[in-house]
PDB file of C-alpha atoms and ligand atoms in Angstrom:
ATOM      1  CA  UNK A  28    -127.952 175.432 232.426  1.00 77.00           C
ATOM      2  CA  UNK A  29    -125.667 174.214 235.075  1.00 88.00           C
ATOM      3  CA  UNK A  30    -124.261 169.719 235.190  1.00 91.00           C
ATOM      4  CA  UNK A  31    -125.539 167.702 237.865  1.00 93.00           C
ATOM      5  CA  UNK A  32    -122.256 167.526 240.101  1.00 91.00           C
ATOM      6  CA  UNK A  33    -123.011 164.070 241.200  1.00 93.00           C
ATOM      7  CA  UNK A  34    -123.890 162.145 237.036  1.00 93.00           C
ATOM      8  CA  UNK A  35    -122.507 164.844 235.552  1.00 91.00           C
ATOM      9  CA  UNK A  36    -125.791 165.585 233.160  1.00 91.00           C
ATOM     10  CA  UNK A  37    -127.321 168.717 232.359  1.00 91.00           C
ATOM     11  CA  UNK A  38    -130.471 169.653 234.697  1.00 92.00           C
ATOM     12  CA  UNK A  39    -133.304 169.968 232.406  1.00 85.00           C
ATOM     13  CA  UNK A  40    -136.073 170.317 234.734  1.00 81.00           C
ATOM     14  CA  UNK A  41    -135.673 171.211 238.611  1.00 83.00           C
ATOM     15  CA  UNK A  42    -132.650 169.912 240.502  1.00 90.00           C
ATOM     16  CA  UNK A  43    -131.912 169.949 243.856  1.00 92.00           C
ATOM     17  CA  UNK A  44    -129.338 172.450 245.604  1.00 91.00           C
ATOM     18  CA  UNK A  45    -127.129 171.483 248.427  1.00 86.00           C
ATOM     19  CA  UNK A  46    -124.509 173.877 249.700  1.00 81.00           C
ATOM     20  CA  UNK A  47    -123.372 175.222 246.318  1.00 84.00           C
ATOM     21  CA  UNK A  48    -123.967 172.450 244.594  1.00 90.00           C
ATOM     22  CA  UNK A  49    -126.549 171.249 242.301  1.00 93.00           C
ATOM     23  CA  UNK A  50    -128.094 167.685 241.611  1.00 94.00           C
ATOM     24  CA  UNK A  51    -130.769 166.153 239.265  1.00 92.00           C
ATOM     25  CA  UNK A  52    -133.065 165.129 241.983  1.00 90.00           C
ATOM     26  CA  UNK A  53    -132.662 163.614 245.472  1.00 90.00           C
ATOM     27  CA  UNK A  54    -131.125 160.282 244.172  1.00 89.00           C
ATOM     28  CA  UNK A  55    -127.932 162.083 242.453  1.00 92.00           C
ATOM     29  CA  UNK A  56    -127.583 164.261 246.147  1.00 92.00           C
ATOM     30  CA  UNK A  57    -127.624 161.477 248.231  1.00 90.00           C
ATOM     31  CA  UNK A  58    -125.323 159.723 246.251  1.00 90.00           C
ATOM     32  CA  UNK A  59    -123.207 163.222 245.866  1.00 91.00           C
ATOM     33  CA  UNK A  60    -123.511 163.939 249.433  1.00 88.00           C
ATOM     34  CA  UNK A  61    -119.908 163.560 250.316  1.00 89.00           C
ATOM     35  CA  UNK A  62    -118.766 165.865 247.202  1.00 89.00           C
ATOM     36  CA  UNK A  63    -118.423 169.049 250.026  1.00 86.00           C
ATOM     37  CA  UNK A  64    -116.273 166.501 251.965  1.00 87.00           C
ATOM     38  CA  UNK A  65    -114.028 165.105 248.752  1.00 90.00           C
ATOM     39  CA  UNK A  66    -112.504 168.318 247.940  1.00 87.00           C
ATOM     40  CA  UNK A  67    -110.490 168.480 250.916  1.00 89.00           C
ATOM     41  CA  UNK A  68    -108.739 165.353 249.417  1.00 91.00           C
ATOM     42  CA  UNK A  69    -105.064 166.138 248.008  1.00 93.00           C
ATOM     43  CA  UNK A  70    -104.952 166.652 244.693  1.00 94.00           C
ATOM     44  CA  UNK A  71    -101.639 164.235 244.392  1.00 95.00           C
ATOM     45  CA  UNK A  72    -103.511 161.273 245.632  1.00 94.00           C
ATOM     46  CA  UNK A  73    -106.903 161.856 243.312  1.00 95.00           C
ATOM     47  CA  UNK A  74    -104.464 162.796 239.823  1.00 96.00           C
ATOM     48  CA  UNK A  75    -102.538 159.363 240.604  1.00 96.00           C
ATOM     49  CA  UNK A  76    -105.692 157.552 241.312  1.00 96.00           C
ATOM     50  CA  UNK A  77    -107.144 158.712 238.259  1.00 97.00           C
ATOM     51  CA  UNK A  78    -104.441 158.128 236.058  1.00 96.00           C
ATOM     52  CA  UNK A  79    -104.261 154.513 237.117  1.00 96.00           C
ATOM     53  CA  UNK A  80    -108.494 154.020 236.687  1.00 96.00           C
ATOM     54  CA  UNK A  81    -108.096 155.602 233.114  1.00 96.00           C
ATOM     55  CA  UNK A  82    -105.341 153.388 232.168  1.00 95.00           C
ATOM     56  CA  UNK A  83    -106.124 150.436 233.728  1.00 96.00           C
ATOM     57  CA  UNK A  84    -108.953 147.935 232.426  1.00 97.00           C
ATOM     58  CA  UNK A  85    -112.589 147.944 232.531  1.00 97.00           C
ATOM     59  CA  UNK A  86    -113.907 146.787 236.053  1.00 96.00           C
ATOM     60  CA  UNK A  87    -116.688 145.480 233.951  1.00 97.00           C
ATOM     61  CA  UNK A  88    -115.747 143.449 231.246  1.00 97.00           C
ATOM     62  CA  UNK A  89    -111.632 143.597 232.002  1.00 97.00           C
ATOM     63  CA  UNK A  90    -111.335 144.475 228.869  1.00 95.00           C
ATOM     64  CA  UNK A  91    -109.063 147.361 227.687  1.00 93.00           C
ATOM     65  CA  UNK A  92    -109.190 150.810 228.647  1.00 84.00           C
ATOM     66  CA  UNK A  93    -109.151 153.842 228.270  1.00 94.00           C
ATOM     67  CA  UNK A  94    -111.630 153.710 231.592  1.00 96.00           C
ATOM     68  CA  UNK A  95    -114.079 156.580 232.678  1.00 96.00           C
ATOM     69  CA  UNK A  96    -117.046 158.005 233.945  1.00 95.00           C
ATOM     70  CA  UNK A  97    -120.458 157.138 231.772  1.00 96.00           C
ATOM     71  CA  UNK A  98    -123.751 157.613 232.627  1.00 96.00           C
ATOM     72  CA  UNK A  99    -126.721 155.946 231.599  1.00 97.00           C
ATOM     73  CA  UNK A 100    -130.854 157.090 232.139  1.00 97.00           C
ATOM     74  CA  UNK A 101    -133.444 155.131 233.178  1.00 97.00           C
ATOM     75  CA  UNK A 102    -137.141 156.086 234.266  1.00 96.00           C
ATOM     76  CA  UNK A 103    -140.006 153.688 235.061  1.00 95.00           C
ATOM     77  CA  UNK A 104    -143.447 155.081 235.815  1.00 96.00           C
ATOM     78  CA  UNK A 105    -147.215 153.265 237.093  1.00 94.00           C
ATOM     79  CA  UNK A 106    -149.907 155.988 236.878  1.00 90.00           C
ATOM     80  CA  UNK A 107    -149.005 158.738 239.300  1.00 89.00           C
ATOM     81  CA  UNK A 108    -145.850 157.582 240.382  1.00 92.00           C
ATOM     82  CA  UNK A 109    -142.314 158.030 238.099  1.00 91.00           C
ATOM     83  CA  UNK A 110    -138.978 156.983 239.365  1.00 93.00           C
ATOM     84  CA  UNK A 111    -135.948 158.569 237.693  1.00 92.00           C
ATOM     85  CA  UNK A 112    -132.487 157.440 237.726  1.00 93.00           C
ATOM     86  CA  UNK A 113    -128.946 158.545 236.241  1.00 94.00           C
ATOM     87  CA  UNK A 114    -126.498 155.827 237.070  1.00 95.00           C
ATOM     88  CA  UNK A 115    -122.240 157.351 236.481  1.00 95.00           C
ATOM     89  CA  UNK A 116    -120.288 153.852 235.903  1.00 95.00           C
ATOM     90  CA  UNK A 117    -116.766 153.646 235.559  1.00 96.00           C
ATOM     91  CA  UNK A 118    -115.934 151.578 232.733  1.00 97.00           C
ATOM     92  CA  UNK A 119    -115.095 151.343 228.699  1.00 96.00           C
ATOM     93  CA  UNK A 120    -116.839 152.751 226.160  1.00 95.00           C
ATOM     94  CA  UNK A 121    -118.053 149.570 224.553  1.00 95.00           C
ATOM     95  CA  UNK A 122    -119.870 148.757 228.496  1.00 97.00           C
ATOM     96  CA  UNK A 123    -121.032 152.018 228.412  1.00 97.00           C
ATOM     97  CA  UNK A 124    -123.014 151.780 225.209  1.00 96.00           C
ATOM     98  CA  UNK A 125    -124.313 148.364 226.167  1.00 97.00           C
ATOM     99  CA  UNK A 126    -125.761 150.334 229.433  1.00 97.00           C
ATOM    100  CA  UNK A 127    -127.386 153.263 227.718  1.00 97.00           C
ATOM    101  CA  UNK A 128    -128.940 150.633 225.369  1.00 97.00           C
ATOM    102  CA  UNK A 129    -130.754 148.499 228.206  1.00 97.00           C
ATOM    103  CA  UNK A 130    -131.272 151.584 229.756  1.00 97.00           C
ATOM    104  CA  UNK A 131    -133.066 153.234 226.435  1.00 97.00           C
ATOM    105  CA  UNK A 132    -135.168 149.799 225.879  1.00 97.00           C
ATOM    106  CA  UNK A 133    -136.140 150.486 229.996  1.00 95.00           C
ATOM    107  CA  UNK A 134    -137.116 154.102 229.500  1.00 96.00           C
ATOM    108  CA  UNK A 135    -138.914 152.603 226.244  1.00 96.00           C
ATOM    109  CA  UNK A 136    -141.313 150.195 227.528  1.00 97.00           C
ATOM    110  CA  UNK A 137    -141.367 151.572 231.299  1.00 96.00           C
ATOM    111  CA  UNK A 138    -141.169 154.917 231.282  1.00 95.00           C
ATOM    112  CA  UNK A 139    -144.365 156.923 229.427  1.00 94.00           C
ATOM    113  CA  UNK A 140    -146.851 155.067 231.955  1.00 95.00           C
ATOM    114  CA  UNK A 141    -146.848 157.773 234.299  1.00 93.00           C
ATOM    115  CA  UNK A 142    -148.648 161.279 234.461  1.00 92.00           C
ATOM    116  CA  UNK A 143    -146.901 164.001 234.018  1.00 92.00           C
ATOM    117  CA  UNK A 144    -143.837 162.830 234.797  1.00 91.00           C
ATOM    118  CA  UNK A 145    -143.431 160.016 232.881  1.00 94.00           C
ATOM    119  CA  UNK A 146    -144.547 161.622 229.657  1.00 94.00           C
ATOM    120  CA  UNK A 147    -142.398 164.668 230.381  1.00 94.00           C
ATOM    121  CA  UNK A 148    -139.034 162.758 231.511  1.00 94.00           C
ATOM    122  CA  UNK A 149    -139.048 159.679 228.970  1.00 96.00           C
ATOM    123  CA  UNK A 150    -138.198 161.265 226.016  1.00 96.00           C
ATOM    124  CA  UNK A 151    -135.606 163.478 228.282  1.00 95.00           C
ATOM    125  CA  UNK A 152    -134.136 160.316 229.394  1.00 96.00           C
ATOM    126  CA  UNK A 153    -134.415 158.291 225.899  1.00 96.00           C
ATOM    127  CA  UNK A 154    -132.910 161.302 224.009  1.00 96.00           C
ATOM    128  CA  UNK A 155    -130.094 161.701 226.848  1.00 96.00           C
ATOM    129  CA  UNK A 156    -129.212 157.824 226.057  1.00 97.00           C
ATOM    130  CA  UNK A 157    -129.547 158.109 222.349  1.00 96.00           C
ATOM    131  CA  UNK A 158    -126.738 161.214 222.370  1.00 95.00           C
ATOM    132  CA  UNK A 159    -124.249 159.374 225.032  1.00 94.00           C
ATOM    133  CA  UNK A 160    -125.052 156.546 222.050  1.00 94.00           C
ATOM    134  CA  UNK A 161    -123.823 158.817 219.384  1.00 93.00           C
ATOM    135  CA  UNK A 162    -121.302 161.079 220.987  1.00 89.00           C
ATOM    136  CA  UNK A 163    -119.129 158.191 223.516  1.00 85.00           C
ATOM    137  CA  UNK A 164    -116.069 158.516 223.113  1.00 84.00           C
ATOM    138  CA  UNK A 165    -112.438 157.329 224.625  1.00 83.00           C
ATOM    139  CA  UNK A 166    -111.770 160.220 226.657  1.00 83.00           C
ATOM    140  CA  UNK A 167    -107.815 161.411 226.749  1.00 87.00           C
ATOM    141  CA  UNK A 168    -106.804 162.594 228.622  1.00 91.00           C
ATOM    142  CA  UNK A 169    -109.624 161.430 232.018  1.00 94.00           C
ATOM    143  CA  UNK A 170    -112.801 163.703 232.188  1.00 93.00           C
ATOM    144  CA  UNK A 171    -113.181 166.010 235.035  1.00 92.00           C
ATOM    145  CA  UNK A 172    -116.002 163.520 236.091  1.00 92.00           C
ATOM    146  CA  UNK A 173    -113.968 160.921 236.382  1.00 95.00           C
ATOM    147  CA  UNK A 174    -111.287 163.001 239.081  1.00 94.00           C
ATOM    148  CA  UNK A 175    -115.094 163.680 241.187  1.00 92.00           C
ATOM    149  CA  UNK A 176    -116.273 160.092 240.761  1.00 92.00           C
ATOM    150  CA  UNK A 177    -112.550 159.322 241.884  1.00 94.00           C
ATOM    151  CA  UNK A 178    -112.777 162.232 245.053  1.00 94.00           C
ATOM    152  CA  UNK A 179    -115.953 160.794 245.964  1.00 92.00           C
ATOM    153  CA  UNK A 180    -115.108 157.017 246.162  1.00 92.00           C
ATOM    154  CA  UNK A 181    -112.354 158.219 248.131  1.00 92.00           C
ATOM    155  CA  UNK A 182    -114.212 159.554 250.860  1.00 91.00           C
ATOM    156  CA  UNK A 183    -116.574 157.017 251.122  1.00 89.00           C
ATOM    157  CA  UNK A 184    -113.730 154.498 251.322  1.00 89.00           C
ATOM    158  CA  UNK A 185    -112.517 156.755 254.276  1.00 87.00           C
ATOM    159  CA  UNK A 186    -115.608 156.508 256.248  1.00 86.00           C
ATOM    160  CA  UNK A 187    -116.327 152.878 255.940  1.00 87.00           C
ATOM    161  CA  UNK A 188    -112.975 152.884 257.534  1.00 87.00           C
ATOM    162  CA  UNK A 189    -113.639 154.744 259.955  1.00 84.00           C
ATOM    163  CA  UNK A 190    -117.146 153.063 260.994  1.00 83.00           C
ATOM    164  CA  UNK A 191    -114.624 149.924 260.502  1.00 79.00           C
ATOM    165  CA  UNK A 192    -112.625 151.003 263.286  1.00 77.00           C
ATOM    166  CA  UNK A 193    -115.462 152.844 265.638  1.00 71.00           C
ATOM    167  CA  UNK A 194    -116.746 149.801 265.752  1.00 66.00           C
ATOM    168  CA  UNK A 195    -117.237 148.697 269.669  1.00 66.00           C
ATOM    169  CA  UNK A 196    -115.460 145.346 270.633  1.00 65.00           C
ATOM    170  CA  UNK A 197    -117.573 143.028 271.240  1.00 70.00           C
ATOM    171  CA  UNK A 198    -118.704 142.449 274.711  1.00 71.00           C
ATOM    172  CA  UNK A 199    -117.176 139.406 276.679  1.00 69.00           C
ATOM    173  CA  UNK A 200    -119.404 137.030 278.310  1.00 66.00           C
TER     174      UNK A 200
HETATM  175 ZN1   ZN B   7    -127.523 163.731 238.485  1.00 71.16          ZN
HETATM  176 ZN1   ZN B   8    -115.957 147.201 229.587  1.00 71.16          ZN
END
């Protein structure tokens, strides 16, 4: 069973292939769309950006680190229609179970009321909260998701740049 390259979960059901990659659905490969692009980026200038993420404090609560990657699941469903969603956050451990708990109490009361999806994916999504619950962890040293969360904010930073600067002047009157 191959790790969504974008959350970093394990694809249960389906997935979505781009290139040589695989995501969890269409959300995860849009938002993992760059990933091709990232590894281009030298490794000198991802380890050092890492480094200072995992030691530095939580962009959430500023309190302190160590800092990674942690994904919560969500799913909300109405009749025929169920919307799933793996959300990677960088932040502590203590944010990160606060997450996966509103997320769990979301999957709870949202999720079943969809057919099939719902009542396939909720307990897949519930049970993937209840084990990040259990097993989270301070990582040391930084997860390997963290260096492609790091690679990937990276390149989008380059490209709003870059639309920054392609921007035409404006016109004169
Ligand atoms: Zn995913
Ligand atoms: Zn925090």
């Amino acid at each position: 069973m191959s790790n969504c390259s974008y959350c970093g979960s394990k694809i249960i059901l389906g997935g979505v292939r781009s290139f040589d990659l695989r995501f969890c659905n269409q959300k995860c490969a849009q938002s993992g769309a760059l990933l091709n692009v990232s590894i281009h980026i030298p490794d000198e200038v991802v380890q050092s950006k890492v480094i200072n993420i995992h030691k530095g404090s939580c962009p959430i609560c500023a309190g302190p680190g160590p800092i990674d990657v942690h994904t919560s699941y969500a799913i909300w469903s109405a009749i025929v229609v169920s919307c799933w969603k793996n959300t990677p956050r960088i932040s502590c451990v203590s944010c990160a179970r606060k997450a996966r708990i509103e997320d769990a109490i979301r999957c709870f009361f949202f999720g079943w009321w969809g057919f099939p999806n719902g009542i396939i994916r909720t307990p897949i999504q519930l049970g993937r909260n209840i084990v990040g619950l259990i097993k989270a962890k301070t990582t040391n040293p930084p997860s390997a998701h963290l260096e492609k969360f790091v690679r990937l904010s990276l390149v989008s930073e380059a490209r709003r740049m870059q639309n920054l600067n392609t921007t035409p002047p404006p016109i004169p009157r």
